[in-house]
CSV table of C-alpha atoms in Angstrom, one decimal:
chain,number,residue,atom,x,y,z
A,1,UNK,CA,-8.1,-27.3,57.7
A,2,UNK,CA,-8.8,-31.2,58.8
A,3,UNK,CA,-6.2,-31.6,61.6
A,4,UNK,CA,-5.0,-35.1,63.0
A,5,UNK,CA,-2.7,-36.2,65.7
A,6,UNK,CA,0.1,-38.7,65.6
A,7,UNK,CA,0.2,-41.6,68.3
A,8,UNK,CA,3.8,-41.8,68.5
A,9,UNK,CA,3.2,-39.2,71.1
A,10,UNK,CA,1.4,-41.9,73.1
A,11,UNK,CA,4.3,-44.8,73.0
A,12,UNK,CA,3.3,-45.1,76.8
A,13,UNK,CA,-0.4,-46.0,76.2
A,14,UNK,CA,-1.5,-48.4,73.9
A,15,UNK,CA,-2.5,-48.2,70.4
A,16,UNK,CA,-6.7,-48.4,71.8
A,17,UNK,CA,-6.4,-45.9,74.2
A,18,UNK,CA,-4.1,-43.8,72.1
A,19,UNK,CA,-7.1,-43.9,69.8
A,20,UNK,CA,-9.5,-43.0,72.6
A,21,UNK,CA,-7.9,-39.9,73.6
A,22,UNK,CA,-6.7,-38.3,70.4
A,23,UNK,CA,-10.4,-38.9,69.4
A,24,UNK,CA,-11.4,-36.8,73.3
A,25,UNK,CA,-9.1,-34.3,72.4
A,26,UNK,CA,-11.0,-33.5,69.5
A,27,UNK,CA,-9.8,-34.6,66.5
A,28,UNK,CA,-11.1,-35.1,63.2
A,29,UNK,CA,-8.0,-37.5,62.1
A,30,UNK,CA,-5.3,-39.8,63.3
A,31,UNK,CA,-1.7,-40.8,62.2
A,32,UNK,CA,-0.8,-44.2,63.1
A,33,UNK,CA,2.8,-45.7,64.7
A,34,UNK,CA,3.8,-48.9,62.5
A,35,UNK,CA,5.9,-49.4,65.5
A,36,UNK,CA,6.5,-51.0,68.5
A,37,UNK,CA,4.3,-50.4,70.8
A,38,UNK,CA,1.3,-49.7,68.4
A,39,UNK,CA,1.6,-51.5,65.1
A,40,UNK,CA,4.8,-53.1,64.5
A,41,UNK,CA,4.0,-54.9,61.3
A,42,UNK,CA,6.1,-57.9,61.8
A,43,UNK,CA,3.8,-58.7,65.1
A,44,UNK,CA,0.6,-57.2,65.5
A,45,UNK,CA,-2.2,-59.7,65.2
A,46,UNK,CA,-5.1,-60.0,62.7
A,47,UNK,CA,-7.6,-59.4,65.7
A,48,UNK,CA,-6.0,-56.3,67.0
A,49,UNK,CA,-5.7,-55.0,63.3
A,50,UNK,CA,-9.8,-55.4,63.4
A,51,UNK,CA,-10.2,-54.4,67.1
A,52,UNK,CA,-8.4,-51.3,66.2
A,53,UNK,CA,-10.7,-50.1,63.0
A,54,UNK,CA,-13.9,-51.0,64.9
A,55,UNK,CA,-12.3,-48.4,67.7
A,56,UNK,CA,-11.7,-45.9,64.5
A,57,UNK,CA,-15.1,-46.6,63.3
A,58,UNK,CA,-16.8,-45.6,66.9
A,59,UNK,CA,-15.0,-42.7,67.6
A,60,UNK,CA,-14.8,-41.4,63.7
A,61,UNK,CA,-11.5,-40.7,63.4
A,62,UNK,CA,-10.2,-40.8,59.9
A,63,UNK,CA,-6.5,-42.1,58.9
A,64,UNK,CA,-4.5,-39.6,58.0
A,65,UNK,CA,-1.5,-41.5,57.5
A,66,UNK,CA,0.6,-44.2,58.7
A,67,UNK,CA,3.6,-43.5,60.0
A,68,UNK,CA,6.3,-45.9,58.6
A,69,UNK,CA,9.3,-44.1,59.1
A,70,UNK,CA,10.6,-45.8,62.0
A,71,UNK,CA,11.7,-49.4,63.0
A,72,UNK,CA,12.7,-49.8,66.7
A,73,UNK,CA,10.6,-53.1,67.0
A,74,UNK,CA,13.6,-54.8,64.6
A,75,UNK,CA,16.0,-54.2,67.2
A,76,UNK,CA,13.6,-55.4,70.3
A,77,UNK,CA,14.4,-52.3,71.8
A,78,UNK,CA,12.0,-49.5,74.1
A,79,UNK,CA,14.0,-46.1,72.8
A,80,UNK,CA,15.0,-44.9,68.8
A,81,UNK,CA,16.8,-47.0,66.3
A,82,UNK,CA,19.7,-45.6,65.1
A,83,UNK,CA,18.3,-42.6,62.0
A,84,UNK,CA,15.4,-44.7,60.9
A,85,UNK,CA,17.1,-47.8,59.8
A,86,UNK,CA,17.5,-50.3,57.9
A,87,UNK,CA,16.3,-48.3,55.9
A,88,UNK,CA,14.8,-48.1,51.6
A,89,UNK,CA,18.6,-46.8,51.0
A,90,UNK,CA,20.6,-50.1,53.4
A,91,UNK,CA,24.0,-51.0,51.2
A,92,UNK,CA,23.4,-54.5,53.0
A,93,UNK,CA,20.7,-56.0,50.3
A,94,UNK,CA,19.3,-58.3,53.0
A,95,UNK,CA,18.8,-55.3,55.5
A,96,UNK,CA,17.1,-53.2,52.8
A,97,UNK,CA,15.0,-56.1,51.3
A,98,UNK,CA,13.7,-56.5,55.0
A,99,UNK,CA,13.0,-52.6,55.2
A,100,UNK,CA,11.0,-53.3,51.6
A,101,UNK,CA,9.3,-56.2,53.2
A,102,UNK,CA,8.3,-54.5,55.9
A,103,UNK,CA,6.8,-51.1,53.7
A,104,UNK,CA,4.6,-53.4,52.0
A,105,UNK,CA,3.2,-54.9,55.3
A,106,UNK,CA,2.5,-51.2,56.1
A,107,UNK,CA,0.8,-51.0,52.8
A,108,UNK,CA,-1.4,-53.9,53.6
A,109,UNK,CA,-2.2,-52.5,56.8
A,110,UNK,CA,-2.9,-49.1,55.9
A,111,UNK,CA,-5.3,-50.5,53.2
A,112,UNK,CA,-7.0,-52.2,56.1
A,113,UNK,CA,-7.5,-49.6,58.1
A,114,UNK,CA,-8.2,-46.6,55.6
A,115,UNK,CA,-5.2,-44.4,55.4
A,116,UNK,CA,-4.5,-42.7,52.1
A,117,UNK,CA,-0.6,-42.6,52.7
A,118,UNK,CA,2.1,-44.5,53.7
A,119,UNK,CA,4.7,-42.4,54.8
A,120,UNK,CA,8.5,-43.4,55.1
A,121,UNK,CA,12.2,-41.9,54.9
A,122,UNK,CA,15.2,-42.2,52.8
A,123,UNK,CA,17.5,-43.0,55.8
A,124,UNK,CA,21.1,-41.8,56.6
A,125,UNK,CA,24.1,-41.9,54.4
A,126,UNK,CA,26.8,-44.4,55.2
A,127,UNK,CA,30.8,-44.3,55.9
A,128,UNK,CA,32.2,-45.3,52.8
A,129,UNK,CA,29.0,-45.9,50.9
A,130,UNK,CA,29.0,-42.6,48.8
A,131,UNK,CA,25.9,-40.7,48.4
A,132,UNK,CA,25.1,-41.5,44.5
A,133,UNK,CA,25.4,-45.3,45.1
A,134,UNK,CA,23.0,-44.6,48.3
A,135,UNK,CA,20.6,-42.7,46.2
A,136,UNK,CA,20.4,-45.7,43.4
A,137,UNK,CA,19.4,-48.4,46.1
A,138,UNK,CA,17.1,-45.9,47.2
A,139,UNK,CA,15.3,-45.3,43.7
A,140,UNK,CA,14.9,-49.4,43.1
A,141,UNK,CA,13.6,-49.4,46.6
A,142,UNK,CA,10.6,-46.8,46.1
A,143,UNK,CA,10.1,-48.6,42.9
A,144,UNK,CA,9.2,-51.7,44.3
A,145,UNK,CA,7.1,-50.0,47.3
A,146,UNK,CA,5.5,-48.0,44.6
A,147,UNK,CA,4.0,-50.4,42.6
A,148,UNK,CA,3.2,-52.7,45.4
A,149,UNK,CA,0.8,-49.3,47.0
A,150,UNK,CA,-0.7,-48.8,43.5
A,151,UNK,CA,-1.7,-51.9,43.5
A,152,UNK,CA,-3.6,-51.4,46.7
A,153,UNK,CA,-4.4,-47.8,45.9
A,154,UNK,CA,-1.9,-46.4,48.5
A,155,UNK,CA,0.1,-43.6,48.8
A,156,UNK,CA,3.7,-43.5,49.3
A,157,UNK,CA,4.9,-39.8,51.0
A,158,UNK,CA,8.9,-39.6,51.4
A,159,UNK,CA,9.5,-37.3,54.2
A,160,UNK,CA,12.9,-35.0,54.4
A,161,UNK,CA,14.9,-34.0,57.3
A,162,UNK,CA,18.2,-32.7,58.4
A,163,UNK,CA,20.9,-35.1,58.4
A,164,UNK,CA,19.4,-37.8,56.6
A,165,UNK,CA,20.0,-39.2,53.3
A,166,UNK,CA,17.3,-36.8,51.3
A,167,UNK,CA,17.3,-33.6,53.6
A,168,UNK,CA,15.9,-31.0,52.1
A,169,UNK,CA,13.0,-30.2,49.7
A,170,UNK,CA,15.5,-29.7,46.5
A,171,UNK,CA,16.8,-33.1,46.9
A,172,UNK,CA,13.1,-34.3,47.5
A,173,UNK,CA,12.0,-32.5,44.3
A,174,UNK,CA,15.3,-33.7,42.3
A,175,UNK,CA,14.0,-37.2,43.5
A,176,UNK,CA,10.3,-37.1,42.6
A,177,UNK,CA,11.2,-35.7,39.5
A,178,UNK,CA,13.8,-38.4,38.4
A,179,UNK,CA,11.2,-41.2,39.6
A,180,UNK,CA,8.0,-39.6,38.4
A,181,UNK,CA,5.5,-42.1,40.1
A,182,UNK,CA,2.0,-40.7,40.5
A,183,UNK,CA,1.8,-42.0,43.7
A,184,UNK,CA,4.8,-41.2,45.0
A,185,UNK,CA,5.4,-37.8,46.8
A,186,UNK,CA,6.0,-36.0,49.7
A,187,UNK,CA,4.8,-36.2,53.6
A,188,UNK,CA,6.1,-32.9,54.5
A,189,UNK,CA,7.4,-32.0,57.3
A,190,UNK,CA,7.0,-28.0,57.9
A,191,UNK,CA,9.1,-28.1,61.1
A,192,UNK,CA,12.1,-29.5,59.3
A,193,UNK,CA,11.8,-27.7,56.4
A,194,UNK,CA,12.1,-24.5,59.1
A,195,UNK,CA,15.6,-25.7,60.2
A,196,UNK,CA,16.8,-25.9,57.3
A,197,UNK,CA,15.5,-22.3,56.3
A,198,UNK,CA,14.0,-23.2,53.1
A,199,UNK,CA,10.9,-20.3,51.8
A,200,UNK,CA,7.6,-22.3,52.5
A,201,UNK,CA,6.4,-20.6,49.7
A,202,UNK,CA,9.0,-22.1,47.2
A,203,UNK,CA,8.6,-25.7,49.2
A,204,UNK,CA,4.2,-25.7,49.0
A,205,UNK,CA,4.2,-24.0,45.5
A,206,UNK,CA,7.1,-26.2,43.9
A,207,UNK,CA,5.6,-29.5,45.8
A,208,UNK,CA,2.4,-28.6,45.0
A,209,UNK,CA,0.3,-31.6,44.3
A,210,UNK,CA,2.6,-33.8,45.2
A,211,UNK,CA,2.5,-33.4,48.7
A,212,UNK,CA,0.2,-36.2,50.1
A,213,UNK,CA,0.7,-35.5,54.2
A,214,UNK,CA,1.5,-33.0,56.0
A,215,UNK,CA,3.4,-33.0,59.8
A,216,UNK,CA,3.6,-29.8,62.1
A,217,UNK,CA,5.8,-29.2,65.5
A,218,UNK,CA,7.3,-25.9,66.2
A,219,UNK,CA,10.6,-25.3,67.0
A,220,UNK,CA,12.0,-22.6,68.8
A,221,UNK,CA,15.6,-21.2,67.6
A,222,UNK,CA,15.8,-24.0,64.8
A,223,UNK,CA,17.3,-26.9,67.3
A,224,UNK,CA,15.3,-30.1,66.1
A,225,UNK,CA,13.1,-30.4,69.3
A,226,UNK,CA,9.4,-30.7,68.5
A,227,UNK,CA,7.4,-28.2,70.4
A,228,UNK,CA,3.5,-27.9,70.9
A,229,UNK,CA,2.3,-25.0,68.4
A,230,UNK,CA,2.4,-21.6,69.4
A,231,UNK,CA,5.3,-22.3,71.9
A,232,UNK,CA,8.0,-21.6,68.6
A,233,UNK,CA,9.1,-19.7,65.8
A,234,UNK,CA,6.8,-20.8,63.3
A,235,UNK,CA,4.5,-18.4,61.3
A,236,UNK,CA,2.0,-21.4,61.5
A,237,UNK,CA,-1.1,-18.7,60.0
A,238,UNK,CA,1.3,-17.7,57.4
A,239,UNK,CA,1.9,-21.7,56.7
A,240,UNK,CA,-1.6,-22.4,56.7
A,241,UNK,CA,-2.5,-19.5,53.9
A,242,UNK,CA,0.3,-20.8,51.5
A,243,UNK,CA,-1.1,-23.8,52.2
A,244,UNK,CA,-4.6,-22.6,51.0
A,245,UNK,CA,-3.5,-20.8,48.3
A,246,UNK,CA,-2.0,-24.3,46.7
A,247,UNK,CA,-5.6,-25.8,47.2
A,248,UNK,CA,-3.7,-28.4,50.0
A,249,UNK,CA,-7.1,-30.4,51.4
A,250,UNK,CA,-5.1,-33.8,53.2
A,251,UNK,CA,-4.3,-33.4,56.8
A,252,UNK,CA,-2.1,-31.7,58.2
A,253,UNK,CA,-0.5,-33.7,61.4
A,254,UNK,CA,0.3,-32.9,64.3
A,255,UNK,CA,3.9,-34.5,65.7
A,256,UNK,CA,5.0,-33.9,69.2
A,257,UNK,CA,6.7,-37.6,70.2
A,258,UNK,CA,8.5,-35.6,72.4
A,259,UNK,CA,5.8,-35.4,75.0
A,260,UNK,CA,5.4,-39.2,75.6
A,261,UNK,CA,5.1,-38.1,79.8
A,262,UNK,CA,1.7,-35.5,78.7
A,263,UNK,CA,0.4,-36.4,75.5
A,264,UNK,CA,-3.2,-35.3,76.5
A,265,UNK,CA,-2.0,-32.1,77.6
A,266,UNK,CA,0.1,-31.9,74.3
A,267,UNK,CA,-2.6,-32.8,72.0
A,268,UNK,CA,-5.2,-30.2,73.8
A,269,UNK,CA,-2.8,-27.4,73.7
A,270,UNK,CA,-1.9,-28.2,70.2
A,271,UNK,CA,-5.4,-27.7,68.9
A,272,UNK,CA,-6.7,-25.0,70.9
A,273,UNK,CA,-3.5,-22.7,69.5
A,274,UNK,CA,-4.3,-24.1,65.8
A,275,UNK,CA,-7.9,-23.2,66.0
A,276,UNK,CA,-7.3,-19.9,67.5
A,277,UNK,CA,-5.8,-19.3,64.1
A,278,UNK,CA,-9.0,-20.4,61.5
């Protein structure tokens, strides 16, 4: 089990120092923030971009992923953007050509830096925009992003959550399917796909290859609050043996932006319980 740590736990530090103490903790991989205040790909300069995979190279992290589902920086704010937008799925073409735009800046930095996957979200469904229409401005979008990260030998991993436009692993599947991109699948989320009481059996075994990136977080009596491991509900030895048993070998991620005020402590806590279970 190769196990990574996101920065967007460390929005308080910067993208260096996040770097530095994920790497402390004892960590064989990293997920990066293409966000404000770590890499916000409309602003982050060509030095840092090098300074940054010289710091990677030192410490030995490897990429797991870079995490492209958020945009706060495009509305020059310090808290969430409203459900991930604009997002691949925007009625407003010029809003969802930006979101495009700004995937494939991802792309070109995750190249850069090493990471396998690109990871992003479908967004949320609109008033008076019906879900079908969403879901066709959201197929040419992955298109596009598709062919622009086979071109540069990325991965693109769709994540799933409550509320959003693709919640759950059926419509992620019915997606996949309809698309069929080789290098298009799933950065699965296991702590969403607990709210939503799916069988993690029928979610691993019917992703199976197709899922590129894996994020963890428990959560205790299924409200969407991400918890260190071991402080939940989640079976997380019984996750890892399905996960096994459907030869999964990427990283598996671990999420906790909701400890931005103890990150260290988070990320310390979080690894001791996980390799208490291996």
């Amino acid at each position: 089990m190769r196990v990574s740590f996101s920065t967007n736990a460390f929005t308080q530090y910067s993208i260096f120092d996040a770097v530095e103490k994920i790497a402390a903790a004892g960590y064989e991989g990293i997920e990066l923030l293409a966000d404000i205040p770590h890499l916000y790909a409309d602003s982050v300069s060509v030095s840092d971009l090098q300074k940054l995979k010289e710091h990677l190279s030192r410490t030995g992290l490897r990429v797991a992923n870079l995490n492209a589902n958020t945009a706060v920086g495009y509305y020059g704010r310090s808290f969430w953007e409203p459900l991930f937008e604009p997002s691949l799925a925007h009625p407003e073409p010029l809003e969802r050509q930006w979101r495009i735009d700004y995937t494939r800046k991802c792309i070109d930095m995750a190249s850069f830096l090493g990471s396998p996957c690109v990871s992003v979200t479908s967004g949320r469904m609109v008033p008076g925009v019906l879900p079908e229409k969403s879901l066709d401005f959201l197929r040419q979008s992955l298109k596009e992003v598709a062919e622009y990260a086979h071109d540069h030998g990325i991965r693109i991993g769709i994540e799933y959550e409550p509320g959003l436009l693709v919640e759950c692993y059926e419509e992620l599947a019915s997606l996949l399917d309809g698309l069929d991109l080789p290098n298009l699948g799933a950065n699965l989320d296991l702590g969403h796909s607990h709210l939503l009481r799916e069988d993690p059996q029928k979610v691993i075994g019917g992703l199976g290859q197709r899922i590129f990136h894996i994020h963890i977080e428990d959560i205790k009596d299924r409200k969407h609050y991400h918890l260190i491991p071991g402080r939940g509900d989640l079976d997380f030895g019984s996750l890892f043996e399905t996960l096994g048993r459907h030869h999964y070998e990427g990283f598996i991620t671990v999420e906790l932006y909701t400890y931005p005020h103890q990150p260290e402590a988070a990320a310390k806590s979080a690894l001791s319980y996980l390799r208490s279970l291996v």
